[in-house]
Coordinates of C-alpha atoms and ligand atoms in Angstrom, one line a residue:
X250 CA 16.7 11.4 -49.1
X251 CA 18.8 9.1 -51.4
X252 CA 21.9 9.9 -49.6
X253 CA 19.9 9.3 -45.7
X254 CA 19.0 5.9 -47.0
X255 CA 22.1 4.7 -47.7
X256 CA 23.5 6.4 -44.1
X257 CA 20.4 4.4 -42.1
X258 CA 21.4 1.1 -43.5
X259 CA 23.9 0.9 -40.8
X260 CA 20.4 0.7 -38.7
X261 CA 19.4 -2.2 -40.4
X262 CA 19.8 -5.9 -39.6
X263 CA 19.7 -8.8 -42.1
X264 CA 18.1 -12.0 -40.5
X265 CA 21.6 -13.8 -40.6
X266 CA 22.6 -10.8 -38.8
X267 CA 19.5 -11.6 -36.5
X268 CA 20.3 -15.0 -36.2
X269 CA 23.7 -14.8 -35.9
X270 CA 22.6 -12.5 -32.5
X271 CA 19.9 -15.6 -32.1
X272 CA 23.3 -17.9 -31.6
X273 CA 24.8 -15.9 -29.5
X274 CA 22.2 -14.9 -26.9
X275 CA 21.5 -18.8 -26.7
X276 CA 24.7 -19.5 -25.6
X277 CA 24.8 -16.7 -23.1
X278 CA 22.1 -18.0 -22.0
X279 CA 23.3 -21.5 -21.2
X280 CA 26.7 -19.7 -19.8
X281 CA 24.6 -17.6 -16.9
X282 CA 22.5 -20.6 -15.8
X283 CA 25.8 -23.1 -15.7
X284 CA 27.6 -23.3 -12.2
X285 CA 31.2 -23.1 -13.7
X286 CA 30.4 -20.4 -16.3
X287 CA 28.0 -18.1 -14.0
X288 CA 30.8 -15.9 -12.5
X289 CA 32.0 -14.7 -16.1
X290 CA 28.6 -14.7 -17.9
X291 CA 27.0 -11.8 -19.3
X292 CA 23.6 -12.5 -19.0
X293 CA 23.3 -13.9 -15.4
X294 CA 19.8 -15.5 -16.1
X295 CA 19.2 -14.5 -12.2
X296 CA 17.3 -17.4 -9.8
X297 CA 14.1 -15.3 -8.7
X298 CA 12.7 -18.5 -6.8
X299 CA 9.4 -18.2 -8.2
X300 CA 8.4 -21.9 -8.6
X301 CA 4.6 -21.2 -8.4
X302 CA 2.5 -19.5 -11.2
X303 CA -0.6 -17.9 -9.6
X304 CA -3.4 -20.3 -9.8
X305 CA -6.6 -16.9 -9.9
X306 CA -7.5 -18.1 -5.9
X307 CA -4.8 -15.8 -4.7
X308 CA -7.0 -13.4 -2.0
X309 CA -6.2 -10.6 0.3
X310 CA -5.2 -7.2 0.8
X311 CA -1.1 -6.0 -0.4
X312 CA 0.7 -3.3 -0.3
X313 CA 3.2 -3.2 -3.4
X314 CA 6.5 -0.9 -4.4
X315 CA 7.3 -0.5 -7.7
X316 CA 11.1 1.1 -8.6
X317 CA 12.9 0.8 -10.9
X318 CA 11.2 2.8 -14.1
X319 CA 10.6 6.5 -14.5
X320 CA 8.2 6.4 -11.8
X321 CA 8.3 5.2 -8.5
X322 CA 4.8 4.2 -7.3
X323 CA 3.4 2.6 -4.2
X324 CA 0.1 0.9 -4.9
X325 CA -2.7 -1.2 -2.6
X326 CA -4.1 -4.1 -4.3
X327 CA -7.1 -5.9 -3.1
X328 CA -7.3 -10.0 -4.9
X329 CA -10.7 -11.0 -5.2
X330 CA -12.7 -13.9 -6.7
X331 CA -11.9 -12.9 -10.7
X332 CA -11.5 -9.1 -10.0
X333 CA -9.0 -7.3 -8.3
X334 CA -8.4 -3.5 -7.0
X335 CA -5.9 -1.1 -7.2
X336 CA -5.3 2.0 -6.0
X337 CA -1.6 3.7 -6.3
X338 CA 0.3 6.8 -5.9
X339 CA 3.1 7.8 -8.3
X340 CA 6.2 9.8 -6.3
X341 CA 9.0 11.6 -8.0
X342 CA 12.4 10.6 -7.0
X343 CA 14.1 13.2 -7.6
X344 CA 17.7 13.8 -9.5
X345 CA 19.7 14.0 -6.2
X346 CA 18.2 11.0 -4.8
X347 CA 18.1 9.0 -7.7
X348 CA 22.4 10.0 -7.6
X349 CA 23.0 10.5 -4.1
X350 CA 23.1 7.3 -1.1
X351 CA 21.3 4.1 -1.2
X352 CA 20.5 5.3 2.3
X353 CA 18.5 8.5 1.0
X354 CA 16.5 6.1 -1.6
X355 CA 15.5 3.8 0.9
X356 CA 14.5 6.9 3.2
X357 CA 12.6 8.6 0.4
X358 CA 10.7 5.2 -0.4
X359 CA 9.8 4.7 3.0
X360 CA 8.7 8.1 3.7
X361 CA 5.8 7.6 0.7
X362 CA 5.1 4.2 1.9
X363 CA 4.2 5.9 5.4
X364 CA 2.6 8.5 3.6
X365 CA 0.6 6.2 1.3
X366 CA -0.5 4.0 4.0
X367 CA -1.5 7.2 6.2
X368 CA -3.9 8.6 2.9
X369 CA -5.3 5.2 2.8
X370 CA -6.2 4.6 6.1
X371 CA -4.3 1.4 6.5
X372 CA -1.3 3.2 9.0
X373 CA -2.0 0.8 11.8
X374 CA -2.6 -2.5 10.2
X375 CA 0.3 -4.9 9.3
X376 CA 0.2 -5.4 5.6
X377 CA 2.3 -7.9 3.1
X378 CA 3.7 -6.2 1.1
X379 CA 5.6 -7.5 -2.7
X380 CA 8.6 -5.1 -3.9
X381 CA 9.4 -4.5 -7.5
X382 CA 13.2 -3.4 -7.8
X383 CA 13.9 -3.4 -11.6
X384 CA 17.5 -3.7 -11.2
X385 CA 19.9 -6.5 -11.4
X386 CA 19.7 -8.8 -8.4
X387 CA 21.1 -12.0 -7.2
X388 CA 18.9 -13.3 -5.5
X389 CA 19.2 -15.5 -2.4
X390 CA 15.4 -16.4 -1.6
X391 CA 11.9 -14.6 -2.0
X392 CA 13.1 -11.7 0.4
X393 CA 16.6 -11.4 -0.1
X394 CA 18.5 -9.9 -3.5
X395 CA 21.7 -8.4 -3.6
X396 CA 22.1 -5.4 -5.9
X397 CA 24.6 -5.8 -9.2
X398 CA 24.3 -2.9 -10.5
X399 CA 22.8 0.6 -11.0
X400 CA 21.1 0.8 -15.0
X401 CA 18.7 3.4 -16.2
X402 CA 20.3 6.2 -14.6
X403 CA 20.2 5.6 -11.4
X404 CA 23.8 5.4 -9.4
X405 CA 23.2 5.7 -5.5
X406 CA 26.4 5.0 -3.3
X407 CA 27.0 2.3 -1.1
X408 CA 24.2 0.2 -2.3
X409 CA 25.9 -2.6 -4.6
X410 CA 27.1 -5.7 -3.3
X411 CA 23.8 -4.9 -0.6
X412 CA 20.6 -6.7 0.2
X413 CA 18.1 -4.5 -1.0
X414 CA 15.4 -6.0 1.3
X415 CA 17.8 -5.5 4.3
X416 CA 18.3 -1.9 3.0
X417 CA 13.9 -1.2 2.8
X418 CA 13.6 -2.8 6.3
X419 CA 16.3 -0.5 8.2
X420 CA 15.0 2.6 6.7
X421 CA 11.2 1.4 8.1
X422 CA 12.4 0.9 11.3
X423 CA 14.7 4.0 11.7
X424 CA 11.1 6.0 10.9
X425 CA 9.4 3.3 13.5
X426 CA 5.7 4.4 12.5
X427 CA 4.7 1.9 10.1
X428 CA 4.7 -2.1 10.0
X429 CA 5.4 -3.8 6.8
X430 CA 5.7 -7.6 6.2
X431 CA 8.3 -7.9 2.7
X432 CA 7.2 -11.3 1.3
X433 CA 8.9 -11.0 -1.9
X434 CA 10.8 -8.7 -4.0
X435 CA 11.0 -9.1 -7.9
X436 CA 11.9 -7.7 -11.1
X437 CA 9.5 -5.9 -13.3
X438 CA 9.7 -8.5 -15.9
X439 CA 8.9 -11.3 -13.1
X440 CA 5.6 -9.3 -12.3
X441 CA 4.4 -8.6 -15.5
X442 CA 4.9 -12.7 -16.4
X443 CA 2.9 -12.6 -12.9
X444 CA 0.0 -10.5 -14.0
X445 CA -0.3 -11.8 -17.0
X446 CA -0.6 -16.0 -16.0
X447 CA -3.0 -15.2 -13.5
X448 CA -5.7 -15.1 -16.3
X449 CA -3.7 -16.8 -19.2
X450 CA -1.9 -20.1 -18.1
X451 CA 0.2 -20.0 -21.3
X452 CA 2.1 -17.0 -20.1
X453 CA 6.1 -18.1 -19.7
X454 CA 7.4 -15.4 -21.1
X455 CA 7.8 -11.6 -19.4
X456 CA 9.1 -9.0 -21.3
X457 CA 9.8 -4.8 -20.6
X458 CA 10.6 -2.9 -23.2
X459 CA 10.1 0.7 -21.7
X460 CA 12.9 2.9 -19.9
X461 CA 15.1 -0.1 -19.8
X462 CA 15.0 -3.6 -21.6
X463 CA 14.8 -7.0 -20.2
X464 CA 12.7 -10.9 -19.8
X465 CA 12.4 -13.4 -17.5
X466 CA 11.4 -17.0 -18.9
X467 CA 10.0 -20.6 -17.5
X468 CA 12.8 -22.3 -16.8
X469 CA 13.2 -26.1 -15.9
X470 CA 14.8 -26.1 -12.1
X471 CA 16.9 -28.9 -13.8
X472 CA 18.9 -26.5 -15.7
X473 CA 19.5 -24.1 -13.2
X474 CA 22.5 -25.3 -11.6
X475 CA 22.7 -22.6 -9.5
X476 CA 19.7 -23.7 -7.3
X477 CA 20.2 -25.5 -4.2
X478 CA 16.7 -25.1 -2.8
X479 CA 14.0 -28.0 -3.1
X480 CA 14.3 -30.0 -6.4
X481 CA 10.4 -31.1 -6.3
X482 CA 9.4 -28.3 -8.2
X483 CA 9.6 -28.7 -11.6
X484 CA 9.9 -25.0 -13.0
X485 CA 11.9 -21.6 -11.8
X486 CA 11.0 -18.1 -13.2
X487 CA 14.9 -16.9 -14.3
X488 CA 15.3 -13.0 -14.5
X489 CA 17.8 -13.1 -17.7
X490 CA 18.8 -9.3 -17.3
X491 CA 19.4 -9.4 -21.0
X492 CA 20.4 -6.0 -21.0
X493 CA 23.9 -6.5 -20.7
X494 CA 24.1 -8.9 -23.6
X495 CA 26.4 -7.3 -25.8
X496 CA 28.1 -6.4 -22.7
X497 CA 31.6 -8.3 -23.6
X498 CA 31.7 -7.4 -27.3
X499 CA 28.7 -10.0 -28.8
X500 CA 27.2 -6.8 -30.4
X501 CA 29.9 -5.5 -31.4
X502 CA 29.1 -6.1 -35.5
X503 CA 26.0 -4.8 -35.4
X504 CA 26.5 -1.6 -33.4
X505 CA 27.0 2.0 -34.9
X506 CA 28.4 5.2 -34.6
X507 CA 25.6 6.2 -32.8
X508 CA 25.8 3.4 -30.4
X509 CA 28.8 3.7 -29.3
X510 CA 28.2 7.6 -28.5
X511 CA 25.2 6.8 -26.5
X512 CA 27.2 4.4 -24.9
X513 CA 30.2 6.8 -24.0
X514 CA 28.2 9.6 -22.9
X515 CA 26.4 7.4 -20.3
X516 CA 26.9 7.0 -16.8
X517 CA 27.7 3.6 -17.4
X518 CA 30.0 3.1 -20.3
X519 CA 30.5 -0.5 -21.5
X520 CA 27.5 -1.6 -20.0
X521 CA 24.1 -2.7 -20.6
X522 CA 25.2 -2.5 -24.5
X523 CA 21.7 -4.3 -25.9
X524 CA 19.6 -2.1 -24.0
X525 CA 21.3 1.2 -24.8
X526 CA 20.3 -0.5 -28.3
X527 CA 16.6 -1.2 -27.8
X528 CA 15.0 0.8 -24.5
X529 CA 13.2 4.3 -24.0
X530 CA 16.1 5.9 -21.9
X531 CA 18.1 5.8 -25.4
X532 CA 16.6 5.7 -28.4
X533 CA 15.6 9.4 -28.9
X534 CA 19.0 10.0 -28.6
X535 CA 19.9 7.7 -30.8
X536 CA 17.9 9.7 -33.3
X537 CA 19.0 13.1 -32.6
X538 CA 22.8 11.3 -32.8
X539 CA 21.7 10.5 -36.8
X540 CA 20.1 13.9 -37.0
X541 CA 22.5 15.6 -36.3
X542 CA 25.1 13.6 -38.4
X543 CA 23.3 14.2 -41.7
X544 CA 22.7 18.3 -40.7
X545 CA 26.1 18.1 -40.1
X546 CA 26.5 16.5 -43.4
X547 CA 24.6 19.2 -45.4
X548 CA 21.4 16.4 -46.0
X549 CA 19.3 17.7 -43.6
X550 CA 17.5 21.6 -42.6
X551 CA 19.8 22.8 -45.2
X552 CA 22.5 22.3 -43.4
X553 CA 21.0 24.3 -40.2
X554 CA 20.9 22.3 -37.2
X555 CA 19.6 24.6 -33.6
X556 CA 20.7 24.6 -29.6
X557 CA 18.5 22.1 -28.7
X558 CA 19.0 19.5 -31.7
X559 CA 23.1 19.9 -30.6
X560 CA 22.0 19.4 -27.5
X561 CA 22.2 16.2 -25.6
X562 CA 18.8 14.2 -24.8
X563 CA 16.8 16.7 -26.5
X564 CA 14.9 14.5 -28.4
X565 CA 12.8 12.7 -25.9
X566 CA 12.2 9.0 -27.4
X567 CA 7.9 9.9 -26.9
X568 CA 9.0 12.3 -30.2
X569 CA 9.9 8.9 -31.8
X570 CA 6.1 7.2 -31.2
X571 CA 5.0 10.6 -32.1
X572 CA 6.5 10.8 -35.5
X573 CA 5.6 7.3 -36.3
X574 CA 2.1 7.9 -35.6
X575 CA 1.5 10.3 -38.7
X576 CA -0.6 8.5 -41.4
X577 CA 1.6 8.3 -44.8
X578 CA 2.0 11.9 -46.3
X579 CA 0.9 13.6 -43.3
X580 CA 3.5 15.2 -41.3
X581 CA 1.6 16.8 -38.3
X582 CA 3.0 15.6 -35.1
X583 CA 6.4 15.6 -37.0
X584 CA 6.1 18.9 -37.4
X585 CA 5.0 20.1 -34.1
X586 CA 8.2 17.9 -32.8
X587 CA 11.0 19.5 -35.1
X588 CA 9.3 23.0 -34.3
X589 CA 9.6 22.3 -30.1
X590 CA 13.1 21.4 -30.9
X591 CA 13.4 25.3 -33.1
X592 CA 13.8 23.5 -36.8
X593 CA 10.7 25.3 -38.4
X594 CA 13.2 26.2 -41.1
X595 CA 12.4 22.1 -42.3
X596 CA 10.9 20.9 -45.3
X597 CA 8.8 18.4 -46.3
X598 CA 11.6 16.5 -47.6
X599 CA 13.3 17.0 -44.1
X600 CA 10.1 15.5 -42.1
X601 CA 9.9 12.5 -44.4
X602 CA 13.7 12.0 -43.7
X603 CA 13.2 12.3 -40.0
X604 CA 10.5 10.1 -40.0
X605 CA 12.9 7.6 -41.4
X606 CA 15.3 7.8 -39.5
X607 CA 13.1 7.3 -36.5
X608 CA 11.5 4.2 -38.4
X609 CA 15.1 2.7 -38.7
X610 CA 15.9 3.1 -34.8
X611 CA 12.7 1.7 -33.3
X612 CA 12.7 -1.0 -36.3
X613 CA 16.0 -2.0 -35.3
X614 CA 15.1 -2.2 -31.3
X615 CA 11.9 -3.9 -32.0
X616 CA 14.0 -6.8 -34.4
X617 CA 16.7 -7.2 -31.3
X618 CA 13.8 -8.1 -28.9
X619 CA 12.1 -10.4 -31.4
X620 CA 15.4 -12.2 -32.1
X621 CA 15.8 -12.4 -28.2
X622 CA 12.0 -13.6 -27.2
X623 CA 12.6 -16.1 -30.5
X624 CA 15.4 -17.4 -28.9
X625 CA 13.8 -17.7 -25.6
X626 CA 11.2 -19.4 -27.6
X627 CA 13.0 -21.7 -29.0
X628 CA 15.0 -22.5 -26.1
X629 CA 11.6 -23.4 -23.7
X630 CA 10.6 -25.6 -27.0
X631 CA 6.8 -25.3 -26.0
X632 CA 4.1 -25.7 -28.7
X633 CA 2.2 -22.4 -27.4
X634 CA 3.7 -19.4 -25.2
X635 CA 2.0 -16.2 -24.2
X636 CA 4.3 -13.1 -23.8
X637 CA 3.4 -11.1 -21.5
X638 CA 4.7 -7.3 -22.1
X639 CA 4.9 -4.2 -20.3
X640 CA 7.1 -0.3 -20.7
X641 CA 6.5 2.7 -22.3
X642 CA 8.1 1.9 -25.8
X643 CA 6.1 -1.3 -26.4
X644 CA 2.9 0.5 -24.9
X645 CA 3.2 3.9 -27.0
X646 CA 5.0 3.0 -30.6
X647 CA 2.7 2.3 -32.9
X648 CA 4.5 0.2 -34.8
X649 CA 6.2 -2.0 -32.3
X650 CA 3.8 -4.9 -31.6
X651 CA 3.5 -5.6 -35.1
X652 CA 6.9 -5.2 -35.9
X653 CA 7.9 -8.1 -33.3
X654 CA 5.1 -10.1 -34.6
X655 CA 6.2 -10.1 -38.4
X656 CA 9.6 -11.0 -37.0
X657 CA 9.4 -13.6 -34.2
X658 CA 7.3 -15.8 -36.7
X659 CA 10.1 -15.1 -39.1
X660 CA 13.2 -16.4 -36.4
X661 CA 10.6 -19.1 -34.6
X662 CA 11.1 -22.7 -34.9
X663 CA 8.0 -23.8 -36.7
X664 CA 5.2 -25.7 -34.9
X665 CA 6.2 -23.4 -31.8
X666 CA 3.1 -20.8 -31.7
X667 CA 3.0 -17.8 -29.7
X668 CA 1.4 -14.6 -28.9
X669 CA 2.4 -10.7 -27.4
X670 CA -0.1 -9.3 -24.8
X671 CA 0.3 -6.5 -23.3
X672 CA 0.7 -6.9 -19.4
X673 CA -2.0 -4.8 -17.5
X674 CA 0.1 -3.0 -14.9
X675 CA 2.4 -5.6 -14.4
X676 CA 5.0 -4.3 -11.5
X677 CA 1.8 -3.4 -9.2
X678 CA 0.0 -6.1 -9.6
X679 CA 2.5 -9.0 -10.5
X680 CA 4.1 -7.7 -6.8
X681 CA 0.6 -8.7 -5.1
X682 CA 0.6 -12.0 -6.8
X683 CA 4.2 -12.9 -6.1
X684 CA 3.8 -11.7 -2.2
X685 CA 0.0 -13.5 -2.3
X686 CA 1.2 -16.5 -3.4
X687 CA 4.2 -16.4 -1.1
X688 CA 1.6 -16.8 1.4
X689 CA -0.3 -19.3 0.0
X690 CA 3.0 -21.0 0.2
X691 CA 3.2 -20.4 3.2
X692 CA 7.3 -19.2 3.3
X693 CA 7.0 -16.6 5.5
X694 CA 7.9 -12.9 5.1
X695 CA 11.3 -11.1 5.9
Ligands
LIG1265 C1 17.2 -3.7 -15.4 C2 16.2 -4.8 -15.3 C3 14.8 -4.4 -15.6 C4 14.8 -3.6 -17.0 C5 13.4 -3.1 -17.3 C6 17.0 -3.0 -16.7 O1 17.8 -1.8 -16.8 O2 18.5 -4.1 -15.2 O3 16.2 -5.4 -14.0 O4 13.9 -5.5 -15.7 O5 15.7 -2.5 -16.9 O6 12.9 -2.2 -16.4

């Protein structure tokens, strides 16, 4: 156990280290929202042209999309006077979709929009309808964002360099059944900040940590140099797409082994480098890269690994929140876990070490997230910010709210308070928001 210490202090980061990365990020930062520096930046800090926070009189029926996690869902959202509705469907998209042509995706997704709006009675009316594409866009307006790139495993052809709205809109018409009114389309991170002001004015901060990693942040439209639209307003919701910080070497000192394995075995090599560091499509593997290390090594199951611990993705990152959920000295779900993956052979010694390891990957992703929302923080210099959060890791660890608490209050500037809540369905409901108060703005839908 001595000996798997030592190894795992690879996984750990000092708070120079973290505010080393603290310096870093800032300055990315600056580098995506500059006009001359955009075009080489890392983190784009995307324009979403979200000026207006919802103010709770947002009212009316929506229809909402939500890509862009492990689920694709379609959802109808009644807004009413302090309550609101939902009702939603979750669809698979399956492997050769999620691979195949941008064409097929936007086929499949308006095949179980017709469907959707069929079950739910609503086939004939002429809805408004918000779109949450958790991918990075740069976006041109409310209803038009053209795809960067393909993350989280996802890799359809022909659709980069593409309006994504354009690309919804074609595939609804070439079924001509249904009609749809896009008002908006948004990132996951932009809906959850959504869902999350329209009860708690403080929220300026959205963040995902679940399949993928990213936040989107208040901005000043004075800094964003990029925006040529109507200067009167005084704030702009930017879409950092932090994931690929780390993209051009900035994480290089920090990273391991492990992460450049994950990283090589990807489907996207050399990109998206702090979120192949932090988010759920990633850090089971991560483990199982350690575990199998230190079997390798002779510290571990005696030396005996099995097929499905040599085995690629075989330790799903729910294992990880599992593991960590065992009180001290009890080894139950860690148990059930190693047996699924055919290591009954392990000893206590062998859980407890396995449970570190875990504890050392999720530690780690939770301290790159705090050092990013500290330096978001810092950067919007408010005396009190909600963050509102949303994804599968945050949600399901047990240890990860806390985690970021202890350290964001380390890496804050003091007299800046702050708190983490978690964002009530975020990409359904912030999509409602965004497209309701698109109308109450009265811009018009695509
Ligand atoms: C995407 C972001 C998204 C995040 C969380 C990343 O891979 O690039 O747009 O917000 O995942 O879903």
């Amino acid at each position: 156990m001595a000996k798997i210490r030592e190894e795992c202090e690879i996984l750990h980061m000092t708070d120079k280290q973290l505010r080393e990365i603290m310096t870093r990020l800032h300055n990315d930062l600056v580098k995506g929202l500059s006009k001359d520096t955009h075009p080489t930046a890392t983190v784009k800090c995307w324009l979403t042209y979200i000026q207006d926070l919802p103010n709770g009189k947002e009212r009316g029926k929506f229809l909402a999309l939500d890509l862009g996690g492990t689920n694709f869902r379609v959802l109808i959202i009644n807004l009413g006077e302090n309550h609101f509705d939902m009702q939603s469907k979750i669809y698979a998209i399956p492997n050769h979709i999620m691979t195949g042509t941008g064409i097929a995706l936007f086929d499949h997704i308006a095949e179980c929009l017709a469907n959707f709006m069929k079950e739910h009675n609503v086939y004939e009316e002429r809805l408004a309808l918000g779109f949450t594409f958790s991918f990075p866009l740069k976006q041109m307006g409310l209803t038009k964002g053209i795809l960067q790139r393909w993350t989280k495993g996802f890799s359809c052809s022909g659709a980069i360099g593409e309006d994504v709205v354009q690309g919804l809109k074609d595939a609804i018409a070439r079924r001509g059944d249904v009609q749809i009114d896009i008002c908006a389309i948004l990132n996951d991170t932009t809906g959850t900040l959504m869902s999350c002001a329209w009860k708690n004015h403080n929220c300026k901060i959205g963040l995902i940590v679940g399949t993928g990693s990213n936040a989107c942040y208040v901005e000043k439209t004075g800094q964003c140099e990029l925006f040529e639209g109507d200067m009167s307003k005084s704030d702009m919701l930017i879409n950092t797409e932090w994931g690929a910080f780390g993209d051009d070497g900035a994480l290089d000192f920090v990273r391991t082994e492990f992460d450049r394995e994950v990283d090589s075995n990807s489907i996207n090599p050399g990109k998206q480098i702090q979120e192949k560091m932090i988010s759920g499509m990633y850090m089971g593997e991560l483990v199982r890269l350690a575990l199998v290390k230190f079997t390798r090594m002779g510290l571990l199951f005696g030396g005996r690994g099995s097929d499905l611990l040599f085995q690629r993705n075989s330790f799903y990152t729910k294992y990880v929140s599992e593991i960590e959920s065992d009180k001290p000295g009890d080894f139950t779900s860690c148990m059930d876990v190693l047996e699924e993956l055919g290591l009954s052979h392990a000893t206590e010694a062998d859980m407890a070490a396995v449970r570190h390891v875990c504890e050392c990957v999720s530690r780690r992703a939770a301290h790159l997230v705090s050092a990013g929302i500290a330096t978001l923080l810092n950067k919007m210099n408010e005396p009190r910010v909600t963050v509102g959060i949303d994804g599968s890791v945050y949600r399901f660890h047990p240890h990860f709210h806390t985690l970021m608490c202890e350290k964001i209050a380390q890496l804050v500037q003091p007299g800046i308070s702050f708190d983490l809540m978690l964002s009530e369905d975020g990409s359904g409901r912030g999509a409602a928001l965004v497209a309701a108060v698109a109308c109450r703005e009265s811009l018009g839908c695509a």
